[in-house]
XYZ file of C-alpha atoms in Angstrom:
434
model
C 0.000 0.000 0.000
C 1.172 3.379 -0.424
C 2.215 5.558 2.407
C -0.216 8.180 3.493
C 0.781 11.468 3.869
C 0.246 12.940 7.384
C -1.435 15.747 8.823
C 0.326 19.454 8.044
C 1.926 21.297 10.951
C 2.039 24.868 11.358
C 6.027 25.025 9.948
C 5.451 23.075 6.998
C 2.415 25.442 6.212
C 5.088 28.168 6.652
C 7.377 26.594 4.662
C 5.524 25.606 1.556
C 7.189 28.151 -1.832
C 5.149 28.696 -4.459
C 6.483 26.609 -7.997
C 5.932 27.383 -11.356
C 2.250 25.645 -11.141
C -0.459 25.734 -8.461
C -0.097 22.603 -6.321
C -2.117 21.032 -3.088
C -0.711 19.530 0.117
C -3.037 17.555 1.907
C -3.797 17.353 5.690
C -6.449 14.819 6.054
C -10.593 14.507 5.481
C -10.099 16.249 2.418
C -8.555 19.258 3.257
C -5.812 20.520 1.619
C -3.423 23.564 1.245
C -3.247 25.261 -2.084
C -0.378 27.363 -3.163
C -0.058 29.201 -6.429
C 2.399 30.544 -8.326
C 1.687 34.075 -6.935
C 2.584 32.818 -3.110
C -0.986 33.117 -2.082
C -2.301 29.744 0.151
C -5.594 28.894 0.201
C -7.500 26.111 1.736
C -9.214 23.691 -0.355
C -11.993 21.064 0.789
C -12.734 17.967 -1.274
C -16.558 17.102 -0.326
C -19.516 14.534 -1.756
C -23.026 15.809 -1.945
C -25.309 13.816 -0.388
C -26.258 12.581 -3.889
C -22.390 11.033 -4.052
C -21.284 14.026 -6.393
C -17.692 15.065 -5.813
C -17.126 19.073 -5.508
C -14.533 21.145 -4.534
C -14.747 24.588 -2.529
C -12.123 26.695 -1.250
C -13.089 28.072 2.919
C -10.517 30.761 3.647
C -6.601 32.070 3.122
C -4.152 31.042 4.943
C -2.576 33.114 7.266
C -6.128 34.917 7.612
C -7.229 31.382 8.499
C -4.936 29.049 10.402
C -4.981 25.014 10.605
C -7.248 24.616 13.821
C -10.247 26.804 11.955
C -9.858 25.239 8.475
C -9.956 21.793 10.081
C -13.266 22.763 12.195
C -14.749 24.331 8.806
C -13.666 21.201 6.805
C -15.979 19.115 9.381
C -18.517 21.755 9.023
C -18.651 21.344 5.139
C -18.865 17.745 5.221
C -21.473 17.638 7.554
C -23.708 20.097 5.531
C -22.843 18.063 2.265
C -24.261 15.074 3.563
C -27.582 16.670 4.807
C -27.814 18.468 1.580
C -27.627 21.714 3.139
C -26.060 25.070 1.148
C -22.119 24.561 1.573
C -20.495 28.190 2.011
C -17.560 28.699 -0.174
C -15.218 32.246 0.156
C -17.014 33.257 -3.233
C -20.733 32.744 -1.624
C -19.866 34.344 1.574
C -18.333 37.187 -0.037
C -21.323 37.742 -2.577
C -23.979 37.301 0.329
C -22.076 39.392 2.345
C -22.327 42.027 -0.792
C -25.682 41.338 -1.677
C -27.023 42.145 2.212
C -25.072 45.470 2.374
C -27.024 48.041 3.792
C -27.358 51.449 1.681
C -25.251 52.814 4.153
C -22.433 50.291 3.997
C -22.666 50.522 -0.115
C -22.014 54.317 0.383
C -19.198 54.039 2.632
C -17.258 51.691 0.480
C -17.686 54.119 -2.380
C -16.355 57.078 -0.258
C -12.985 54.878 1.055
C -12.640 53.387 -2.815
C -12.832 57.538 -3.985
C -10.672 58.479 -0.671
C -8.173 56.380 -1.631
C -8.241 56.921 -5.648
C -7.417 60.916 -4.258
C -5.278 59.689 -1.073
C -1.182 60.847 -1.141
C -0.285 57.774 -1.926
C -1.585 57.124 -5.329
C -1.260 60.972 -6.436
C 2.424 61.155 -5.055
C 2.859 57.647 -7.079
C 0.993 59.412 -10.263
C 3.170 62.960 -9.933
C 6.373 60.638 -9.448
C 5.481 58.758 -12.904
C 4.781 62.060 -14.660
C 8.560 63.864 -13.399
C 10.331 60.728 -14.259
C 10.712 61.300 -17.989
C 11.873 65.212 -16.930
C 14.824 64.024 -14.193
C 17.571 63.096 -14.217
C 17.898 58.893 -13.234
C 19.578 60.510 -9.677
C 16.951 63.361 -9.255
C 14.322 60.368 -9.694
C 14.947 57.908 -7.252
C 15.960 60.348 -4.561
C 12.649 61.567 -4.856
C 10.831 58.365 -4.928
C 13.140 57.226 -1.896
C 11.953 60.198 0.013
C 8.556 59.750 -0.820
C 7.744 56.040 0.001
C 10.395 55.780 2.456
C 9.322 58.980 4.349
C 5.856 60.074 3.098
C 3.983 57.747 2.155
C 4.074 56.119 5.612
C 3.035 59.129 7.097
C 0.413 60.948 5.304
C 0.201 58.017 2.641
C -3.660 57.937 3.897
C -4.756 61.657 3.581
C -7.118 62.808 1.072
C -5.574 65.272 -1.511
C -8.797 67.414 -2.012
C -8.801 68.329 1.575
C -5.246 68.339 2.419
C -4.238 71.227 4.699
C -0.680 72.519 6.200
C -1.432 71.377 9.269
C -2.407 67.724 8.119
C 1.832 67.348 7.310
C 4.091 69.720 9.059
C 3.931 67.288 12.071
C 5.595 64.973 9.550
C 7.984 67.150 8.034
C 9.210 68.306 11.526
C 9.675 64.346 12.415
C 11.652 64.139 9.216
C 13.985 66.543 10.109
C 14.593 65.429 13.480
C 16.197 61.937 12.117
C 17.272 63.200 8.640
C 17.440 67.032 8.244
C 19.123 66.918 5.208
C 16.184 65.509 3.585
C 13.571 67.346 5.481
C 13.677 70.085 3.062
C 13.345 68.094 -0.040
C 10.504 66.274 1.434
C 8.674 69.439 1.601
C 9.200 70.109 -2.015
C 8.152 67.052 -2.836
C 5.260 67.660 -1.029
C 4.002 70.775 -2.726
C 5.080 69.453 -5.954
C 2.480 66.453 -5.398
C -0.168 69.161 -4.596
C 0.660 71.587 -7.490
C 0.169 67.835 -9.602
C -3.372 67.312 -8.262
C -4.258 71.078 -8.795
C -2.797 70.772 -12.974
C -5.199 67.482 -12.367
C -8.510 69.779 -11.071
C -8.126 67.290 -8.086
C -7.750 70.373 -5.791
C -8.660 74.506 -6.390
C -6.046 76.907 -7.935
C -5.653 78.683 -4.509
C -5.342 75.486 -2.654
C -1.689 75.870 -2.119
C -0.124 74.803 1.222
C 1.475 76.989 3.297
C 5.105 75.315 4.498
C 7.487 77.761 4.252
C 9.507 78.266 7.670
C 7.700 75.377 9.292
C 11.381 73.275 9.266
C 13.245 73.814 12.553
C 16.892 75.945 11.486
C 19.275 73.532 10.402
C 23.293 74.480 9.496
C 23.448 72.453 6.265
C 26.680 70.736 6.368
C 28.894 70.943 2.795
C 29.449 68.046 0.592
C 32.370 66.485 2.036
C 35.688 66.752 -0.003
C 39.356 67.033 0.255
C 40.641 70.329 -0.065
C 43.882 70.601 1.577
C 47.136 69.340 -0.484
C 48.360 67.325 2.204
C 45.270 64.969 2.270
C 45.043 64.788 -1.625
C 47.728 62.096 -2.013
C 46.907 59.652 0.862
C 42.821 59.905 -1.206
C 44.602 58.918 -4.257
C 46.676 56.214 -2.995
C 43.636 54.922 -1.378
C 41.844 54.891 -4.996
C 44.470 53.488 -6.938
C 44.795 50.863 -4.228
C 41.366 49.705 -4.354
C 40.788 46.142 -5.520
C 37.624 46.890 -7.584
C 38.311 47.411 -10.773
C 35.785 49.248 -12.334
C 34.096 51.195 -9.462
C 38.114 52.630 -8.908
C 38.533 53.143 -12.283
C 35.438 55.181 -12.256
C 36.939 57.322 -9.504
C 39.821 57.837 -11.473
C 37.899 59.024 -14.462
C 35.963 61.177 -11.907
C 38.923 62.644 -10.227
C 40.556 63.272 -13.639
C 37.677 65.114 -15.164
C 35.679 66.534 -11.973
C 32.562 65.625 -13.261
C 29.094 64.505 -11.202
C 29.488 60.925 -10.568
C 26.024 60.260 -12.039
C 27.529 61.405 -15.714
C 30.563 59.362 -14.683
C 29.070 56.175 -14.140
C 26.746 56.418 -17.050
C 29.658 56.998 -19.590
C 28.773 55.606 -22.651
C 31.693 54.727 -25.640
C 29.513 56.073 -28.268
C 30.740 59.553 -26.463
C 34.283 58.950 -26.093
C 36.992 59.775 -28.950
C 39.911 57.752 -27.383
C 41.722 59.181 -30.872
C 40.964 62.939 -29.930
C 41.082 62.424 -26.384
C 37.945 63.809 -25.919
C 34.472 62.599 -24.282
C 31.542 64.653 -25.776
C 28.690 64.673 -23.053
C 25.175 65.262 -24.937
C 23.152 67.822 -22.769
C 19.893 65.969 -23.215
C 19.124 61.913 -23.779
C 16.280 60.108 -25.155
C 14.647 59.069 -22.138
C 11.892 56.737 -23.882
C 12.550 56.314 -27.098
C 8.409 55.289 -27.704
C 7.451 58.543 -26.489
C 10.489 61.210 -27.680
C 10.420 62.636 -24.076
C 13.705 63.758 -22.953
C 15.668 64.497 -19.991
C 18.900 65.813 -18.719
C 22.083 64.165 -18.845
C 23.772 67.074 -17.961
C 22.557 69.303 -14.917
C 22.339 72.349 -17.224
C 20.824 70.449 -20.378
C 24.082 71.577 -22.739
C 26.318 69.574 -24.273
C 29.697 69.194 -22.689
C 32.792 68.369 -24.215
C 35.559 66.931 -21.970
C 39.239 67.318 -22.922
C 40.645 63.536 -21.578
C 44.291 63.339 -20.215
C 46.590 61.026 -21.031
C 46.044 58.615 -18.138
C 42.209 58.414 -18.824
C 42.576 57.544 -22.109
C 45.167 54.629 -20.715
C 42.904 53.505 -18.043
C 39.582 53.909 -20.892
C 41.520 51.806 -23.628
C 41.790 48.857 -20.846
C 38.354 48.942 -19.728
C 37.203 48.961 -23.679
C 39.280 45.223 -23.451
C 37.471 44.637 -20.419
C 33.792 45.392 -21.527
C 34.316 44.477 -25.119
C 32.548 47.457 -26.652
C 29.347 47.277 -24.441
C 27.032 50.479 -24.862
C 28.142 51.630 -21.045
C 32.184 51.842 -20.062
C 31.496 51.156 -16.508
C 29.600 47.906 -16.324
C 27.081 47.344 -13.020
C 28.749 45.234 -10.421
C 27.614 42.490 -7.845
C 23.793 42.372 -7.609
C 22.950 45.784 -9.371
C 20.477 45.888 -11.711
C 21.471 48.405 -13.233
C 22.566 48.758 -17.086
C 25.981 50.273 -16.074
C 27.438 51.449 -12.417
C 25.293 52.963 -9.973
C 26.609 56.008 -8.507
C 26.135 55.084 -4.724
C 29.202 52.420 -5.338
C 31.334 55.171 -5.549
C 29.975 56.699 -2.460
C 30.396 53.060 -0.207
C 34.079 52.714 -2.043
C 35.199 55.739 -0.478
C 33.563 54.825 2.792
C 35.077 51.577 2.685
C 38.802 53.420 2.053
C 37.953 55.206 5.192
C 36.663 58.885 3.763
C 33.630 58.686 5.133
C 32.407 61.947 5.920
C 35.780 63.460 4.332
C 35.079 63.020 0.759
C 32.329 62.600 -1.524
C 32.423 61.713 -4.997
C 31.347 65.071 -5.645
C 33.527 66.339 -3.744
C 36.303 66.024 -6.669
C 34.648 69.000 -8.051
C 35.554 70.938 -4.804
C 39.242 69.520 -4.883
C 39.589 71.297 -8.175
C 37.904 74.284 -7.366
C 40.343 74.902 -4.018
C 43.431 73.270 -4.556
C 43.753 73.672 -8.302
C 42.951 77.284 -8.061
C 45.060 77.663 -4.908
C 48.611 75.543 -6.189
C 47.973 76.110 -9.874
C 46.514 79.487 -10.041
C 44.326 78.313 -13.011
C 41.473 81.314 -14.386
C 38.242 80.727 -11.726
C 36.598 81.124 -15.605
C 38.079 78.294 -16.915
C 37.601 75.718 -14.032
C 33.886 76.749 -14.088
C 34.045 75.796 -17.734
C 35.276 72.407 -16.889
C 32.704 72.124 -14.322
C 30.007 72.790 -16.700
C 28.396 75.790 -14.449
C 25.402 77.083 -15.598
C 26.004 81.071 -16.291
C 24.939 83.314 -12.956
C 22.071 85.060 -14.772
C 20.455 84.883 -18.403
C 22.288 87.709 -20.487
C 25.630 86.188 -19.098
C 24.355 82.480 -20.521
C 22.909 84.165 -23.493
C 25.839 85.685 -24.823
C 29.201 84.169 -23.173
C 29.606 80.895 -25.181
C 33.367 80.552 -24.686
C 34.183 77.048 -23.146
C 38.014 77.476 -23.295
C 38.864 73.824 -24.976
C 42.467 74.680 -25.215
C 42.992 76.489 -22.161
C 41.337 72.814 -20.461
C 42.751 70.605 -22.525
C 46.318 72.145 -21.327
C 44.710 72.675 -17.645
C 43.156 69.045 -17.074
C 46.218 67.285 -18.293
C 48.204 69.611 -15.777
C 45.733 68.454 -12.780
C 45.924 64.749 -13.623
C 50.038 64.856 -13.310
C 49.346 66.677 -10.189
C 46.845 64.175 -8.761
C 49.559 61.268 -10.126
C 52.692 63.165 -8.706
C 50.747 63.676 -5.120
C 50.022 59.825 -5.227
C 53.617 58.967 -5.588
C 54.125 61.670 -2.447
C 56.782 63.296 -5.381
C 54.979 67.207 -5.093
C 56.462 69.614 -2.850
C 53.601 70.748 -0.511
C 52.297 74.198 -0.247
C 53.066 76.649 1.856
C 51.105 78.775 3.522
C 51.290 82.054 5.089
C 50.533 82.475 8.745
């Protein structure tokens, strides 16, 4: 005879993964456990009508329902089977249960299915999928971290047609207790979500919220970065020392050409001239190529050219062997999903090296900004050029076009020997005056 299987238990119940195809595990008197593909768990009951007819009926979800109650509604079923009574199913319950709602009950269902269509939640989710094509990748999921990490959970619930200032400054002030520095983007996000649902008639043109000065004073800390020669070589040692590949060559590239370590890590080789020495950064991208939106690639939407010195173009012809070609230079690493090298790796590699808090990834910008203007004297005009500033007012963007290309090309090849000589602790430090 075969063996029978025994009764479940509470663990293997726990411990039963969905497959590729619904399955059953049986427990006894024709109840079993039914798992999908979707990880739901259901309980099935195998019954005969009095008139011997075999049926099937499923009596609750597991963990809503545990063992002990589908075992006592299994004997329940069976027992109204065989007097030919109704047996109650989940489907029958539920449509009884809808077809005996009062008016009242009807009504209130209505007004939580509409509460909820017009809730934070789903409008912050709806103005998050109408920015995306707009921001940058970076500007995009810092603003969808803030929002369902920070938001959501708090005022998630609220109705949008009747939010007032009052309904989330409580939450804004909580935010900036435990992270200030996000406090204040939380509260644009905010009224960005309620200037979406008044473009959407969801709330009135004057419905604005009034938020301005309700964040406690906080000293906003600067982007942490290197800036004194001393500590320049002992960061570069640390980067040429690190065992990853291509999250330090990355560094390299952005400590060589100072740029945003979101353009950095998205480096494509359709951009770079390795024959020119020169990486040509297209202000704008197809974002979705079905829909010919675009957004930013660089901060300031203009195209960029970069002049390349001769030890990027050394490290760029080895990773070109190491990707073979692929669209993106930097390739994603470990579990990223990514098509090509998310930015926070940089930020954890230089954590890991021991510069956390010290230096940012960012913070290369600032190195060239102080110590190349301080040791090398370079024009403040040209390093702003390098850094791809935007112009400090409209006639200035309108009509100074110059970008300097020579006067970089001769400047970044100067900072990279400088960078290289500090590694090898072979520059003479400056001096300063008391």
């Amino acid at each position: 005879m075969p063996k029978l299987a025994g009764p479940l238990t509470e663990a293997a119940i726990k411990n039963a993964r969905a497959k590729a195809k619904t399955y059953t595990l049986p427990d006894g008197n024709g109840l079993y456990l039914r798992v999908t593909p979707n990880k739901s768990k259901s309980w099935l009951v195998r019954y005969r009508t009095s008139e011997g007819v075999a049926r099937k009926v499923v009596i609750g979800e597991y963990p809503v329902m545990g063992l002990a109650e589908a075992r006592e509604r299994t004997a329940a079923t069976h027992l109204a089977a065989r007097t030919g009574e109704l047996v109650v199913g989940v489907r029958l319950e539920a449509r009884r249960r809808k077809e005996t709602r009062t008016e009242e009950e009807i009504a209130a269902q209505a007004s939580a299915e509409d509460a909820h269509k017009h809730s934070f939640n789903v409008q912050s989710e709806s103005w998050l999928d109408a920015m995306k094509p707009s921001w940058a990748d970076e500007t995009y999921r810092k603003a969808r971290y803030v929002v369902r990490q920070y938001l959501q959970p708090k005022i998630g619930a609220l109705d949008m047609r009747t939010l007032r200032s009052k309904d989330v400054i409580p939450s804004l002030r909580e935010i900036a207790v435990k992270a200030p520095s996000l406090a204040k983007k939380a509260t644009q996000y905010v009224n960005g979500v309620v200037t979406h649902c008044i473009h959407a008639g969801i709330r009135e043109d004057d419905q604005v919220l009034v938020l301005r000065g309700v964040l406690p004073k906080h000293k906003g800390g600067h982007i942490p970065a290197v800036t004194r020669e001393q500590n320049v070589g002992p960061l570069m040692r640390a980067i040429y020392a690190y065992e990853g590949e291509v999250v330090r060559n990355a560094l390299l590239l952005a400590a060589w050409t100072t740029l945003r370590s979101g353009v950095v890590t998205s480096a494509r080789w359709a951009e770079i001239d390795l024959e020119r020495a020169e990486w040509s950064i297209p202000g704008l991208e197809d974002a979705f190529h079905q829909t010919g939106k675009q957004k930013n690639r660089m901060k300031t939407g203009h195209d960029h050219v970069v002049s390349l010195p001769r030890q990027a173009v050394e490290m760029l012809r080895k990773m070109y062997q190491y990707t073979g070609g692929t669209e993106y230079v930097f390739p994603p690493v470990g579990k990223m999903r990514n098509p090509h090298l998310q930015r926070d790796a940089l930020s954890a590699a230089l954590r890991s090296m021991g510069f956390g808090g010290k230096h940012a990834p960012h913070g290369f910008r600032t190195m060239l900004r102080t110590v190349a203007r301080e040791r090398m004297k370079i024009d403040p005009d040209v390093l702003e050029a390098q850094l791809a500033h935007a112009k400090k007012d409209e006639i200035q963007a309108a009509y100074d076009r110059t970008r300097f290309d020579d006067e970089r090309r001769a400047v970044m090849q100067r900072w990279a020997d400088y960078l290289e000589a500090l590694a090898a602790d072979n520059v003479v430090p400056l001096v300063r005056e008391a």
